Amino acid sequence: TFARLGAALMTAMAGRLAFAERVDAVVDTYASFLADNPAHAQILVRELVDAQGPGRDILLGEVVPLLDLIERFLRVEGLALLRPGLPVRAAILQVASAIILRSASGALQQPLWGPIDHARALARLLLFKEV
């Protein structure tokens, strides 16, 4: 699962689009992946809350490297565009967490978040000094 997600995220980051559009593609790829696999989002939430079972090692071994990859992408390629002083990893986790919770919420998704996923807009507002 994480290998497929990582490959999809790398494809989104490596495109020939402008940097901001590649960030949109990363957010959209992640959101689509979890929308297509809502059980994965639910398992992620459960393992994050538990943090003691075998999922802990999987999160450390699989999720942390993906976070490192995205953080490096943002810091290296987006250096001139990111908000000054932005805690990049915390910003990534804010956006990713929102996507995970929305995907894991099942029938509560629409009543809580409404019909539109705003993750892309929120990522841009959070990450970039100019939107």
Coordinates of C-alpha atoms in Angstrom, one line a residue:
T1 CA 0.0 0.0 0.0
F2 CA 2.7 2.5 1.0
A3 CA 4.8 1.6 -2.0
R4 CA 1.9 2.4 -4.3
L5 CA 1.2 5.6 -2.5
G6 CA 4.9 6.6 -2.6
A7 CA 5.1 5.9 -6.3
A8 CA 2.0 8.0 -7.0
L9 CA 3.3 10.9 -4.9
M10 CA 6.7 10.8 -6.6
T11 CA 5.0 10.9 -10.0
A12 CA 3.0 14.0 -8.8
M13 CA 6.2 15.7 -7.6
A14 CA 8.2 14.9 -10.7
G15 CA 5.8 16.4 -13.2
R16 CA 6.7 19.2 -15.5
L17 CA 4.1 21.5 -14.0
A18 CA 4.9 24.7 -12.0
F19 CA 5.8 24.0 -8.4
A20 CA 2.4 25.1 -7.0
E21 CA 0.6 22.8 -9.5
R22 CA 2.8 19.9 -8.4
V23 CA 1.8 20.6 -4.8
D24 CA -1.8 20.5 -5.9
A25 CA -1.1 17.2 -7.6
V26 CA 0.5 15.8 -4.4
V27 CA -2.5 16.8 -2.3
D28 CA -5.0 15.5 -4.9
T29 CA -3.1 12.2 -5.3
Y30 CA -3.1 11.6 -1.6
A31 CA -6.7 12.6 -1.2
S32 CA -7.8 10.4 -4.1
F33 CA -5.7 7.5 -2.8
L34 CA -7.4 7.6 0.6
A35 CA -10.9 8.2 -1.0
D36 CA -10.4 5.1 -3.1
N37 CA -9.1 3.2 0.0
P38 CA -11.1 4.5 3.0
A39 CA -10.3 1.5 5.1
H40 CA -6.6 2.5 4.9
A41 CA -7.5 5.9 6.3
Q42 CA -9.4 4.2 9.2
I43 CA -6.5 1.9 9.9
L44 CA -4.1 4.8 9.9
V45 CA -6.3 6.7 12.4
R46 CA -6.6 3.7 14.6
E47 CA -2.8 3.0 14.6
L48 CA -2.0 6.6 15.2
V49 CA -4.2 6.6 18.3
D50 CA -3.0 3.2 19.6
A51 CA 0.7 3.7 18.8
Q52 CA 1.6 0.4 20.5
G53 CA 0.6 -2.4 18.2
P54 CA 2.5 -3.6 15.1
G55 CA 1.1 -0.6 13.2
R56 CA 3.5 1.6 15.1
D57 CA 6.5 0.0 13.3
I58 CA 4.8 0.2 10.0
L59 CA 4.0 3.9 10.5
L60 CA 7.6 4.6 11.5
G61 CA 9.0 2.5 8.6
E62 CA 6.6 3.5 5.9
V63 CA 4.9 6.9 6.7
V64 CA 8.0 8.7 8.0
P65 CA 10.0 8.1 4.8
L66 CA 7.0 9.5 2.8
L67 CA 6.9 12.6 5.0
D68 CA 10.6 13.0 4.6
L69 CA 10.2 12.8 0.8
I70 CA 7.4 15.4 0.7
E71 CA 9.3 17.7 3.1
R72 CA 12.4 17.5 1.0
F73 CA 10.4 18.3 -2.1
L74 CA 8.8 21.4 -0.5
R75 CA 12.0 22.7 1.0
V76 CA 14.2 22.2 -2.1
E77 CA 11.9 23.0 -4.9
G78 CA 9.6 25.5 -3.1
L79 CA 12.2 27.4 -1.2
A80 CA 11.4 30.8 -2.7
L81 CA 7.6 30.2 -2.6
L82 CA 7.0 28.9 0.9
R83 CA 6.0 31.2 3.8
P84 CA 9.0 32.5 5.7
G85 CA 9.5 30.6 8.9
L86 CA 7.0 27.9 7.9
P87 CA 7.3 24.7 10.0
V88 CA 7.2 22.6 6.8
R89 CA 6.7 19.2 8.4
A90 CA 3.9 20.5 10.7
A91 CA 2.2 22.0 7.7
I92 CA 2.4 18.7 5.8
L93 CA 0.9 16.9 8.7
Q94 CA -1.9 19.4 9.1
V95 CA -3.0 18.8 5.5
A96 CA -2.4 15.1 5.6
S97 CA -4.3 14.7 8.9
A98 CA -7.3 16.6 7.5
I99 CA -7.4 14.3 4.5
I100 CA -7.0 11.2 6.6
L101 CA -9.9 12.2 8.9
R102 CA -12.1 13.2 6.1
S103 CA -11.5 9.9 4.3
A104 CA -11.9 7.8 7.5
S105 CA -15.2 9.5 8.5
G106 CA -17.4 7.5 6.2
A107 CA -21.1 8.6 6.4
L108 CA -20.0 11.6 8.5
Q109 CA -17.9 13.0 5.8
Q110 CA -20.5 15.2 4.1
P111 CA -22.2 16.5 7.4
L112 CA -18.8 17.4 8.9
W113 CA -16.9 18.7 5.9
G114 CA -19.6 19.4 3.3
P115 CA -19.6 18.3 -0.3
I116 CA -16.3 19.8 -1.3
D117 CA -12.8 18.7 -0.2
H118 CA -10.9 21.9 0.5
A119 CA -7.5 20.2 1.1
R120 CA -5.9 21.7 -1.9
A121 CA -7.0 25.3 -1.1
L122 CA -5.9 24.9 2.5
A123 CA -2.5 23.5 1.5
R124 CA -1.9 26.5 -0.7
L125 CA -3.0 29.0 2.0
L126 CA -0.9 27.3 4.6
L127 CA 2.3 26.7 2.5
F128 CA 2.7 29.6 0.2
K129 CA 3.5 33.2 1.0
E130 CA 1.4 34.3 -2.0
V131 CA -1.7 32.4 -3.2

